[in-house]
Amino acid sequence: MTSFDVKTAVEVAEKRFDALVLKRALDDIEAWHRKCGTKVSQLLQPPLSSSEIEMKIGRLGIELPEEVRLLYQWKNGSKDAGVLRYPLFWYHHFLSLEQAIGEREKLRANSELGWHANWWPLFDFEGEYYFVECDSKRSALPIMFYSGEDTEIYYAYLNLTTMLETASAILNKDIVKAGDEGFSLDGDVKLIFKEHKRFNDGARFPYQVY
């Protein structure tokens, strides 16, 4: 798949879904933070049950894919530490379910941002969001990238499983290193691009590589 085709992308997302791989990648990411002594492992919030997730999103009229539900059943995002938001991988903050609901409402309230009702934000950084488009019940969906500075929406990862596989790889290969107290995770963009392509061939790396 050399260009973004919605039908094909959804088929690929579901084909590449693997709950065990997703969970292992998440556990590896958390273990890396513990090993490096960042604050992320202290800020990750307890998981939500399936019924808690349903109760919180039931009124919103969306269907979260199984991958996303598994994410919140692992941990319910990361707490803010005052004005700081510590990234789970590279520089992206893991939104709790409640934070995601709030961000979604805030983005929808500003018509100039073009945020659709069925877009669900997962990770954010200063106006950038990775999101899934939740309009039908699926096991997995493509991960899309949105930047408030851009009008184009990028097909960035095949699904959440491959996104987290990529994140685990760049951390555990020391391509990304923890900065001061883990507030910044600095990495070699060319090597990150290489890992992205390894797990997400056909999706677009949403950053410039020099």
mmCIF file of N, CA and C in Angstrom, residues 42-176:
data_model
loop_
_atom_site.group_PDB
_atom_site.id
_atom_site.type_symbol
_atom_site.label_atom_id
_atom_site.label_comp_id
_atom_site.label_asym_id
_atom_site.label_seq_id
_atom_site.Cartn_x
_atom_site.Cartn_y
_atom_site.Cartn_z
ATOM 1 N N GLN A 42 5.620 6.384 37.640
ATOM 2 C CA GLN A 42 4.920 6.858 38.832
ATOM 3 C C GLN A 42 3.599 7.549 38.477
ATOM 4 N N LEU A 43 3.519 8.082 37.255
ATOM 5 C CA LEU A 43 2.362 8.880 36.856
ATOM 6 C C LEU A 43 1.301 8.083 36.109
ATOM 7 N N LEU A 44 1.650 6.878 35.657
ATOM 8 C CA LEU A 44 0.654 6.046 34.977
ATOM 9 C C LEU A 44 -0.471 5.705 35.950
ATOM 10 N N GLN A 45 -1.697 5.835 35.484
ATOM 11 C CA GLN A 45 -2.857 5.658 36.350
ATOM 12 C C GLN A 45 -3.387 4.228 36.283
ATOM 13 N N PRO A 46 -4.060 3.772 37.321
ATOM 14 C CA PRO A 46 -4.586 2.398 37.336
ATOM 15 C C PRO A 46 -5.512 2.131 36.154
ATOM 16 N N PRO A 47 -5.592 0.886 35.743
ATOM 17 C CA PRO A 47 -6.423 0.533 34.578
ATOM 18 C C PRO A 47 -7.907 0.714 34.858
ATOM 19 N N LEU A 48 -8.664 0.805 33.765
ATOM 20 C CA LEU A 48 -10.120 0.837 33.842
ATOM 21 C C LEU A 48 -10.663 -0.534 33.462
ATOM 22 N N SER A 49 -11.777 -0.886 34.032
ATOM 23 C CA SER A 49 -12.454 -2.117 33.633
ATOM 24 C C SER A 49 -13.244 -1.849 32.358
ATOM 25 N N SER A 50 -13.645 -2.923 31.707
ATOM 26 C CA SER A 50 -14.449 -2.790 30.493
ATOM 27 C C SER A 50 -15.748 -2.027 30.780
ATOM 28 N N SER A 51 -16.370 -2.308 31.920
ATOM 29 C CA SER A 51 -17.625 -1.624 32.250
ATOM 30 C C SER A 51 -17.398 -0.147 32.555
ATOM 31 N N GLU A 52 -16.268 0.186 33.162
ATOM 32 C CA GLU A 52 -15.951 1.597 33.429
ATOM 33 C C GLU A 52 -15.749 2.363 32.125
ATOM 34 N N ILE A 53 -15.062 1.732 31.174
ATOM 35 C CA ILE A 53 -14.856 2.367 29.868
ATOM 36 C C ILE A 53 -16.203 2.619 29.203
ATOM 37 N N GLU A 54 -17.055 1.598 29.218
ATOM 38 C CA GLU A 54 -18.356 1.723 28.564
ATOM 39 C C GLU A 54 -19.201 2.807 29.214
ATOM 40 N N MET A 55 -19.139 2.894 30.516
ATOM 41 C CA MET A 55 -19.917 3.903 31.237
ATOM 42 C C MET A 55 -19.471 5.316 30.855
ATOM 43 N N LYS A 56 -18.164 5.508 30.682
ATOM 44 C CA LYS A 56 -17.630 6.834 30.396
ATOM 45 C C LYS A 56 -17.854 7.264 28.949
ATOM 46 N N ILE A 57 -17.870 6.306 28.014
ATOM 47 C CA ILE A 57 -18.009 6.695 26.606
ATOM 48 C C ILE A 57 -19.412 6.454 26.055
ATOM 49 N N GLY A 58 -20.268 5.808 26.865
ATOM 50 C CA GLY A 58 -21.582 5.409 26.364
ATOM 51 C C GLY A 58 -22.398 6.548 25.787
ATOM 52 N N ARG A 59 -22.297 7.716 26.379
ATOM 53 C CA ARG A 59 -23.111 8.856 25.928
ATOM 54 C C ARG A 59 -22.514 9.569 24.712
ATOM 55 N N LEU A 60 -21.308 9.178 24.294
ATOM 56 C CA LEU A 60 -20.613 9.932 23.250
ATOM 57 C C LEU A 60 -20.989 9.505 21.829
ATOM 58 N N GLY A 61 -21.609 8.326 21.692
ATOM 59 C CA GLY A 61 -22.016 7.874 20.371
ATOM 60 C C GLY A 61 -20.882 7.398 19.493
ATOM 61 N N ILE A 62 -19.811 6.868 20.125
ATOM 62 C CA ILE A 62 -18.686 6.331 19.356
ATOM 63 C C ILE A 62 -18.402 4.902 19.807
ATOM 64 N N GLU A 63 -17.652 4.178 18.986
ATOM 65 C CA GLU A 63 -17.224 2.825 19.308
ATOM 66 C C GLU A 63 -15.698 2.783 19.321
ATOM 67 N N LEU A 64 -15.110 2.604 20.469
ATOM 68 C CA LEU A 64 -13.658 2.481 20.536
ATOM 69 C C LEU A 64 -13.242 1.093 20.072
ATOM 70 N N PRO A 65 -12.238 0.995 19.216
ATOM 71 C CA PRO A 65 -11.774 -0.341 18.802
ATOM 72 C C PRO A 65 -11.205 -1.116 19.983
ATOM 73 N N GLU A 66 -11.159 -2.419 19.841
ATOM 74 C CA GLU A 66 -10.692 -3.288 20.929
ATOM 75 C C GLU A 66 -9.288 -2.892 21.379
ATOM 76 N N GLU A 67 -8.415 -2.544 20.446
ATOM 77 C CA GLU A 67 -7.054 -2.123 20.792
ATOM 78 C C GLU A 67 -7.063 -0.992 21.812
ATOM 79 N N VAL A 68 -7.904 0.019 21.572
ATOM 80 C CA VAL A 68 -7.939 1.193 22.439
ATOM 81 C C VAL A 68 -8.506 0.824 23.808
ATOM 82 N N ARG A 69 -9.509 -0.034 23.814
ATOM 83 C CA ARG A 69 -10.051 -0.502 25.091
ATOM 84 C C ARG A 69 -8.975 -1.257 25.884
ATOM 85 N N LEU A 70 -8.190 -2.076 25.194
ATOM 86 C CA LEU A 70 -7.106 -2.796 25.859
ATOM 87 C C LEU A 70 -6.065 -1.832 26.416
ATOM 88 N N LEU A 71 -5.835 -0.729 25.716
ATOM 89 C CA LEU A 71 -4.894 0.288 26.192
ATOM 90 C C LEU A 71 -5.337 0.830 27.550
ATOM 91 N N TYR A 72 -6.614 1.189 27.671
ATOM 92 C CA TYR A 72 -7.118 1.728 28.932
ATOM 93 C C TYR A 72 -7.284 0.644 29.998
ATOM 94 N N GLN A 73 -7.402 -0.602 29.571
ATOM 95 C CA GLN A 73 -7.447 -1.700 30.535
ATOM 96 C C GLN A 73 -6.043 -2.054 31.032
ATOM 97 N N TRP A 74 -5.037 -1.542 30.348
ATOM 98 C CA TRP A 74 -3.639 -1.658 30.818
ATOM 99 C C TRP A 74 -3.349 -0.551 31.818
ATOM 100 N N LYS A 75 -3.492 0.695 31.389
ATOM 101 C CA LYS A 75 -3.360 1.863 32.263
ATOM 102 C C LYS A 75 -4.301 2.936 31.724
ATOM 103 N N ASN A 76 -4.843 3.728 32.638
ATOM 104 C CA ASN A 76 -5.718 4.821 32.213
ATOM 105 C C ASN A 76 -4.925 6.108 32.050
ATOM 106 N N GLY A 77 -4.005 6.084 31.102
ATOM 107 C CA GLY A 77 -3.244 7.282 30.777
ATOM 108 C C GLY A 77 -2.255 7.658 31.859
ATOM 109 N N SER A 78 -1.698 8.846 31.677
ATOM 110 C CA SER A 78 -0.694 9.361 32.596
ATOM 111 C C SER A 78 -1.165 10.683 33.175
ATOM 112 N N LYS A 79 -1.006 10.838 34.481
ATOM 113 C CA LYS A 79 -1.380 12.089 35.136
ATOM 114 C C LYS A 79 -0.436 13.210 34.710
ATOM 115 N N ASP A 80 -0.949 14.426 34.682
ATOM 116 C CA ASP A 80 -0.084 15.589 34.526
ATOM 117 C C ASP A 80 0.669 15.802 35.837
ATOM 118 N N ALA A 81 1.876 16.323 35.722
ATOM 119 C CA ALA A 81 2.659 16.655 36.915
ATOM 120 C C ALA A 81 2.793 18.175 36.960
ATOM 121 N N GLY A 82 1.755 18.821 37.468
ATOM 122 C CA GLY A 82 1.734 20.282 37.425
ATOM 123 C C GLY A 82 1.600 20.742 35.984
ATOM 124 N N VAL A 83 2.504 21.610 35.550
ATOM 125 C CA VAL A 83 2.454 22.089 34.160
ATOM 126 C C VAL A 83 3.169 21.128 33.223
ATOM 127 N N LEU A 84 3.859 20.128 33.762
ATOM 128 C CA LEU A 84 4.633 19.208 32.934
ATOM 129 C C LEU A 84 3.787 18.011 32.524
ATOM 130 N N ARG A 85 4.038 17.527 31.331
ATOM 131 C CA ARG A 85 3.380 16.318 30.863
ATOM 132 C C ARG A 85 4.483 15.386 30.365
ATOM 133 N N TYR A 86 4.699 14.339 31.087
ATOM 134 C CA TYR A 86 5.796 13.429 30.782
ATOM 135 C C TYR A 86 5.390 12.450 29.683
ATOM 136 N N PRO A 87 6.227 12.312 28.643
ATOM 137 C CA PRO A 87 5.859 11.469 27.495
ATOM 138 C C PRO A 87 6.026 9.975 27.775
ATOM 139 N N LEU A 88 5.119 9.187 27.221
ATOM 140 C CA LEU A 88 5.238 7.733 27.308
ATOM 141 C C LEU A 88 6.312 7.228 26.346
ATOM 142 N N PHE A 89 6.380 7.819 25.154
ATOM 143 C CA PHE A 89 7.432 7.478 24.196
ATOM 144 C C PHE A 89 7.716 8.697 23.328
ATOM 145 N N TRP A 90 8.965 8.819 22.966
ATOM 146 C CA TRP A 90 9.454 9.994 22.249
ATOM 147 C C TRP A 90 8.966 11.232 22.980
ATOM 148 N N TYR A 91 8.047 12.010 22.451
ATOM 149 C CA TYR A 91 7.607 13.170 23.238
ATOM 150 C C TYR A 91 6.082 13.248 23.351
ATOM 151 N N HIS A 92 5.405 12.137 23.245
ATOM 152 C CA HIS A 92 3.942 12.145 23.249
ATOM 153 C C HIS A 92 3.362 11.655 24.568
ATOM 154 N N HIS A 93 2.458 12.444 25.103
ATOM 155 C CA HIS A 93 1.804 12.184 26.373
ATOM 156 C C HIS A 93 0.605 11.250 26.164
ATOM 157 N N PHE A 94 0.473 10.288 27.041
ATOM 158 C CA PHE A 94 -0.603 9.294 26.979
ATOM 159 C C PHE A 94 -1.823 9.862 27.707
ATOM 160 N N LEU A 95 -2.859 10.221 26.944
ATOM 161 C CA LEU A 95 -4.061 10.805 27.516
ATOM 162 C C LEU A 95 -4.890 9.753 28.254
ATOM 163 N N SER A 96 -5.346 10.082 29.443
ATOM 164 C CA SER A 96 -6.311 9.216 30.111
ATOM 165 C C SER A 96 -7.633 9.284 29.351
ATOM 166 N N LEU A 97 -8.521 8.369 29.652
ATOM 167 C CA LEU A 97 -9.831 8.379 29.003
ATOM 168 C C LEU A 97 -10.543 9.702 29.266
ATOM 169 N N GLU A 98 -10.467 10.190 30.499
ATOM 170 C CA GLU A 98 -11.115 11.444 30.849
ATOM 171 C C GLU A 98 -10.465 12.629 30.128
ATOM 172 N N GLN A 99 -9.124 12.604 30.037
ATOM 173 C CA GLN A 99 -8.430 13.662 29.304
ATOM 174 C C GLN A 99 -8.798 13.632 27.828
ATOM 175 N N ALA A 100 -8.897 12.422 27.269
ATOM 176 C CA ALA A 100 -9.253 12.285 25.852
ATOM 177 C C ALA A 100 -10.652 12.847 25.587
ATOM 178 N N ILE A 101 -11.591 12.572 26.489
ATOM 179 C CA ILE A 101 -12.940 13.121 26.348
ATOM 180 C C ILE A 101 -12.885 14.645 26.364
ATOM 181 N N GLY A 102 -12.109 15.208 27.307
ATOM 182 C CA GLY A 102 -11.988 16.658 27.402
ATOM 183 C C GLY A 102 -11.331 17.276 26.188
ATOM 184 N N GLU A 103 -10.241 16.652 25.708
ATOM 185 C CA GLU A 103 -9.546 17.166 24.520
ATOM 186 C C GLU A 103 -10.461 17.114 23.304
ATOM 187 N N ARG A 104 -11.177 16.017 23.157
ATOM 188 C CA ARG A 104 -12.098 15.858 22.026
ATOM 189 C C ARG A 104 -13.155 16.957 22.038
ATOM 190 N N GLU A 105 -13.720 17.240 23.199
ATOM 191 C CA GLU A 105 -14.749 18.283 23.301
ATOM 192 C C GLU A 105 -14.170 19.658 22.995
ATOM 193 N N LYS A 106 -12.972 19.911 23.498
ATOM 194 C CA LYS A 106 -12.314 21.199 23.260
ATOM 195 C C LYS A 106 -12.003 21.394 21.777
ATOM 196 N N LEU A 107 -11.499 20.348 21.130
ATOM 197 C CA LEU A 107 -11.153 20.430 19.713
ATOM 198 C C LEU A 107 -12.400 20.586 18.841
ATOM 199 N N ARG A 108 -13.457 19.880 19.194
ATOM 200 C CA ARG A 108 -14.697 19.989 18.422
ATOM 201 C C ARG A 108 -15.339 21.369 18.567
ATOM 202 N N ALA A 109 -15.109 22.006 19.713
ATOM 203 C CA ALA A 109 -15.726 23.315 19.969
ATOM 204 C C ALA A 109 -15.171 24.412 19.071
ATOM 205 N N ASN A 110 -13.967 24.191 18.534
ATOM 206 C CA ASN A 110 -13.337 25.174 17.642
ATOM 207 C C ASN A 110 -13.471 24.680 16.201
ATOM 208 N N SER A 111 -14.424 25.211 15.459
ATOM 209 C CA SER A 111 -14.714 24.725 14.108
ATOM 210 C C SER A 111 -13.531 24.925 13.159
ATOM 211 N N GLU A 112 -12.666 25.875 13.448
ATOM 212 C CA GLU A 112 -11.515 26.134 12.570
ATOM 213 C C GLU A 112 -10.508 24.987 12.604
ATOM 214 N N LEU A 113 -10.548 24.165 13.641
ATOM 215 C CA LEU A 113 -9.578 23.072 13.768
ATOM 216 C C LEU A 113 -9.963 21.859 12.932
ATOM 217 N N GLY A 114 -11.235 21.772 12.525
ATOM 218 C CA GLY A 114 -11.670 20.673 11.663
ATOM 219 C C GLY A 114 -11.650 19.310 12.317
ATOM 220 N N TRP A 115 -11.831 19.288 13.646
ATOM 221 C CA TRP A 115 -11.803 18.004 14.352
ATOM 222 C C TRP A 115 -13.163 17.330 14.232
ATOM 223 N N HIS A 116 -13.181 16.092 13.740
ATOM 224 C CA HIS A 116 -14.429 15.378 13.510
ATOM 225 C C HIS A 116 -14.943 14.719 14.786
ATOM 226 N N ALA A 117 -16.249 14.519 14.855
ATOM 227 C CA ALA A 117 -16.880 13.959 16.050
ATOM 228 C C ALA A 117 -16.406 12.550 16.357
ATOM 229 N N ASN A 118 -16.009 11.792 15.329
ATOM 230 C CA ASN A 118 -15.619 10.397 15.562
ATOM 231 C C ASN A 118 -14.100 10.211 15.652
ATOM 232 N N TRP A 119 -13.351 11.302 15.805
ATOM 233 C CA TRP A 119 -11.908 11.199 16.017
ATOM 234 C C TRP A 119 -11.634 11.113 17.511
ATOM 235 N N TRP A 120 -10.854 10.108 17.905
ATOM 236 C CA TRP A 120 -10.562 9.894 19.319
ATOM 237 C C TRP A 120 -9.065 10.100 19.584
ATOM 238 N N PRO A 121 -8.689 11.143 20.360
ATOM 239 C CA PRO A 121 -7.265 11.412 20.617
ATOM 240 C C PRO A 121 -6.679 10.440 21.627
ATOM 241 N N LEU A 122 -5.499 9.928 21.326
ATOM 242 C CA LEU A 122 -4.820 8.975 22.205
ATOM 243 C C LEU A 122 -3.578 9.563 22.861
ATOM 244 N N PHE A 123 -2.761 10.228 22.044
ATOM 245 C CA PHE A 123 -1.504 10.809 22.513
ATOM 246 C C PHE A 123 -1.415 12.237 21.979
ATOM 247 N N ASP A 124 -0.849 13.142 22.789
ATOM 248 C CA ASP A 124 -0.782 14.533 22.336
ATOM 249 C C ASP A 124 0.534 15.196 22.713
ATOM 250 N N PHE A 125 0.809 16.287 21.998
ATOM 251 C CA PHE A 125 1.942 17.158 22.321
ATOM 252 C C PHE A 125 1.697 18.512 21.680
ATOM 253 N N GLU A 126 1.355 19.503 22.474
ATOM 254 C CA GLU A 126 1.269 20.900 22.035
ATOM 255 C C GLU A 126 0.538 21.067 20.702
ATOM 256 N N GLY A 127 -0.666 20.544 20.628
ATOM 257 C CA GLY A 127 -1.475 20.722 19.419
ATOM 258 C C GLY A 127 -1.330 19.618 18.391
ATOM 259 N N GLU A 128 -0.404 18.680 18.625
ATOM 260 C CA GLU A 128 -0.296 17.492 17.777
ATOM 261 C C GLU A 128 -1.040 16.345 18.461
ATOM 262 N N TYR A 129 -1.703 15.534 17.642
ATOM 263 C CA TYR A 129 -2.450 14.402 18.203
ATOM 264 C C TYR A 129 -2.288 13.173 17.323
ATOM 265 N N TYR A 130 -2.142 12.017 17.967
ATOM 266 C CA TYR A 130 -2.361 10.743 17.301
ATOM 267 C C TYR A 130 -3.762 10.294 17.682
ATOM 268 N N PHE A 131 -4.550 9.894 16.681
ATOM 269 C CA PHE A 131 -5.937 9.558 16.955
ATOM 270 C C PHE A 131 -6.403 8.383 16.108
ATOM 271 N N VAL A 132 -7.540 7.807 16.518
ATOM 272 C CA VAL A 132 -8.211 6.800 15.702
ATOM 273 C C VAL A 132 -9.586 7.335 15.323
ATOM 274 N N GLU A 133 -10.076 6.894 14.179
ATOM 275 C CA GLU A 133 -11.380 7.325 13.685
ATOM 276 C C GLU A 133 -12.405 6.252 14.055
ATOM 277 N N CYS A 134 -13.263 6.559 15.030
ATOM 278 C CA CYS A 134 -14.147 5.549 15.625
ATOM 279 C C CYS A 134 -15.560 5.671 15.073
ATOM 280 N N ASP A 135 -15.832 4.974 13.987
ATOM 281 C CA ASP A 135 -17.180 5.049 13.434
ATOM 282 C C ASP A 135 -17.838 3.684 13.267
ATOM 283 N N SER A 136 -17.151 2.655 13.681
ATOM 284 C CA SER A 136 -17.743 1.318 13.622
ATOM 285 C C SER A 136 -16.975 0.418 14.585
ATOM 286 N N LYS A 137 -17.588 -0.699 14.955
ATOM 287 C CA LYS A 137 -16.965 -1.600 15.922
ATOM 288 C C LYS A 137 -15.896 -2.431 15.220
ATOM 289 N N ARG A 138 -14.664 -2.243 15.618
ATOM 290 C CA ARG A 138 -13.532 -2.935 15.005
ATOM 291 C C ARG A 138 -12.595 -3.434 16.092
ATOM 292 N N SER A 139 -11.765 -4.403 15.739
ATOM 293 C CA SER A 139 -10.718 -4.807 16.671
ATOM 294 C C SER A 139 -9.576 -3.795 16.644
ATOM 295 N N ALA A 140 -9.324 -3.200 15.479
ATOM 296 C CA ALA A 140 -8.239 -2.235 15.346
ATOM 297 C C ALA A 140 -8.530 -1.287 14.190
ATOM 298 N N LEU A 141 -7.935 -0.103 14.268
ATOM 299 C CA LEU A 141 -8.067 0.900 13.206
ATOM 300 C C LEU A 141 -6.724 1.591 13.000
ATOM 301 N N PRO A 142 -6.505 2.193 11.830
ATOM 302 C CA PRO A 142 -5.255 2.920 11.605
ATOM 303 C C PRO A 142 -5.087 4.069 12.598
ATOM 304 N N ILE A 143 -3.838 4.358 12.914
ATOM 305 C CA ILE A 143 -3.517 5.518 13.753
ATOM 306 C C ILE A 143 -3.198 6.694 12.830
ATOM 307 N N MET A 144 -3.904 7.780 13.059
ATOM 308 C CA MET A 144 -3.752 8.983 12.236
ATOM 309 C C MET A 144 -3.028 10.067 13.026
ATOM 310 N N PHE A 145 -2.383 10.958 12.292
ATOM 311 C CA PHE A 145 -1.645 12.065 12.921
ATOM 312 C C PHE A 145 -2.271 13.385 12.509
ATOM 313 N N TYR A 146 -2.508 14.241 13.493
ATOM 314 C CA TYR A 146 -3.112 15.552 13.274
ATOM 315 C C TYR A 146 -2.221 16.617 13.888
ATOM 316 N N SER A 147 -1.971 17.662 13.138
ATOM 317 C CA SER A 147 -1.268 18.824 13.669
ATOM 318 C C SER A 147 -2.101 20.058 13.394
ATOM 319 N N GLY A 148 -2.329 20.861 14.414
ATOM 320 C CA GLY A 148 -3.111 22.083 14.251
ATOM 321 C C GLY A 148 -2.509 23.042 13.255
ATOM 322 N N GLU A 149 -1.202 22.887 12.961
ATOM 323 C CA GLU A 149 -0.533 23.772 12.007
ATOM 324 C C GLU A 149 -0.734 23.309 10.565
ATOM 325 N N ASP A 150 -1.231 22.092 10.388
ATOM 326 C CA ASP A 150 -1.376 21.492 9.062
ATOM 327 C C ASP A 150 -2.842 21.225 8.759
ATOM 328 N N THR A 151 -3.214 21.297 7.508
ATOM 329 C CA THR A 151 -4.568 20.905 7.130
ATOM 330 C C THR A 151 -4.603 19.429 6.744
ATOM 331 N N GLU A 152 -3.442 18.828 6.468
ATOM 332 C CA GLU A 152 -3.391 17.434 6.038
ATOM 333 C C GLU A 152 -3.383 16.495 7.243
ATOM 334 N N ILE A 153 -4.124 15.420 7.122
ATOM 335 C CA ILE A 153 -4.134 14.375 8.144
ATOM 336 C C ILE A 153 -3.313 13.206 7.618
ATOM 337 N N TYR A 154 -2.359 12.732 8.421
ATOM 338 C CA TYR A 154 -1.461 11.676 7.964
ATOM 339 C C TYR A 154 -1.870 10.309 8.508
ATOM 340 N N TYR A 155 -1.790 9.309 7.641
ATOM 341 C CA TYR A 155 -1.925 7.903 8.036
ATOM 342 C C TYR A 155 -0.563 7.493 8.578
ATOM 343 N N ALA A 156 -0.433 7.461 9.918
ATOM 344 C CA ALA A 156 0.888 7.414 10.526
ATOM 345 C C ALA A 156 1.350 6.028 10.973
ATOM 346 N N TYR A 157 0.432 5.181 11.444
ATOM 347 C CA TYR A 157 0.769 3.828 11.899
ATOM 348 C C TYR A 157 -0.321 2.872 11.443
ATOM 349 N N LEU A 158 0.056 1.626 11.210
ATOM 350 C CA LEU A 158 -0.931 0.652 10.732
ATOM 351 C C LEU A 158 -2.053 0.471 11.743
ATOM 352 N N ASN A 159 -1.704 0.438 13.015
ATOM 353 C CA ASN A 159 -2.687 0.358 14.095
ATOM 354 C C ASN A 159 -1.969 0.648 15.409
ATOM 355 N N LEU A 160 -2.680 0.522 16.519
ATOM 356 C CA LEU A 160 -2.063 0.807 17.820
ATOM 357 C C LEU A 160 -1.015 -0.234 18.177
ATOM 358 N N THR A 161 -1.245 -1.487 17.788
ATOM 359 C CA THR A 161 -0.256 -2.532 18.049
ATOM 360 C C THR A 161 1.088 -2.182 17.429
ATOM 361 N N THR A 162 1.109 -1.819 16.159
ATOM 362 C CA THR A 162 2.382 -1.512 15.496
ATOM 363 C C THR A 162 2.964 -0.195 16.001
ATOM 364 N N MET A 163 2.114 0.726 16.412
ATOM 365 C CA MET A 163 2.618 1.972 16.996
ATOM 366 C C MET A 163 3.403 1.676 18.275
ATOM 367 N N LEU A 164 2.845 0.816 19.121
ATOM 368 C CA LEU A 164 3.499 0.494 20.383
ATOM 369 C C LEU A 164 4.700 -0.417 20.178
ATOM 370 N N GLU A 165 4.655 -1.286 19.172
ATOM 371 C CA GLU A 165 5.846 -2.069 18.823
ATOM 372 C C GLU A 165 6.987 -1.139 18.426
ATOM 373 N N THR A 166 6.672 -0.132 17.627
ATOM 374 C CA THR A 166 7.675 0.847 17.209
ATOM 375 C C THR A 166 8.234 1.583 18.419
ATOM 376 N N ALA A 167 7.337 2.035 19.296
ATOM 377 C CA ALA A 167 7.761 2.763 20.487
ATOM 378 C C ALA A 167 8.663 1.911 21.371
ATOM 379 N N SER A 168 8.289 0.646 21.568
ATOM 380 C CA SER A 168 9.098 -0.256 22.378
ATOM 381 C C SER A 168 10.487 -0.439 21.767
ATOM 382 N N ALA A 169 10.526 -0.581 20.451
ATOM 383 C CA ALA A 169 11.803 -0.786 19.766
ATOM 384 C C ALA A 169 12.723 0.420 19.908
ATOM 385 N N ILE A 170 12.196 1.627 19.711
ATOM 386 C CA ILE A 170 13.070 2.809 19.756
ATOM 387 C C ILE A 170 13.561 3.081 21.182
ATOM 388 N N LEU A 171 12.799 2.674 22.177
ATOM 389 C CA LEU A 171 13.258 2.837 23.556
ATOM 390 C C LEU A 171 14.294 1.776 23.911
ATOM 391 N N ASN A 172 13.981 0.523 23.616
ATOM 392 C CA ASN A 172 14.838 -0.569 24.067
ATOM 393 C C ASN A 172 16.103 -0.740 23.224
ATOM 394 N N LYS A 173 16.152 -0.106 22.053
ATOM 395 C CA LYS A 173 17.394 -0.063 21.274
ATOM 396 C C LYS A 173 18.197 1.192 21.582
ATOM 397 N N ASP A 174 17.738 1.958 22.576
ATOM 398 C CA ASP A 174 18.401 3.200 22.994
ATOM 399 C C ASP A 174 18.481 4.226 21.875
ATOM 400 N N ILE A 175 17.530 4.164 20.953
ATOM 401 C CA ILE A 175 17.437 5.187 19.915
ATOM 402 C C ILE A 175 16.900 6.479 20.526
ATOM 403 N N VAL A 176 16.053 6.331 21.510
ATOM 404 C CA VAL A 176 15.532 7.462 22.284
ATOM 405 C C VAL A 176 16.063 7.343 23.703
#
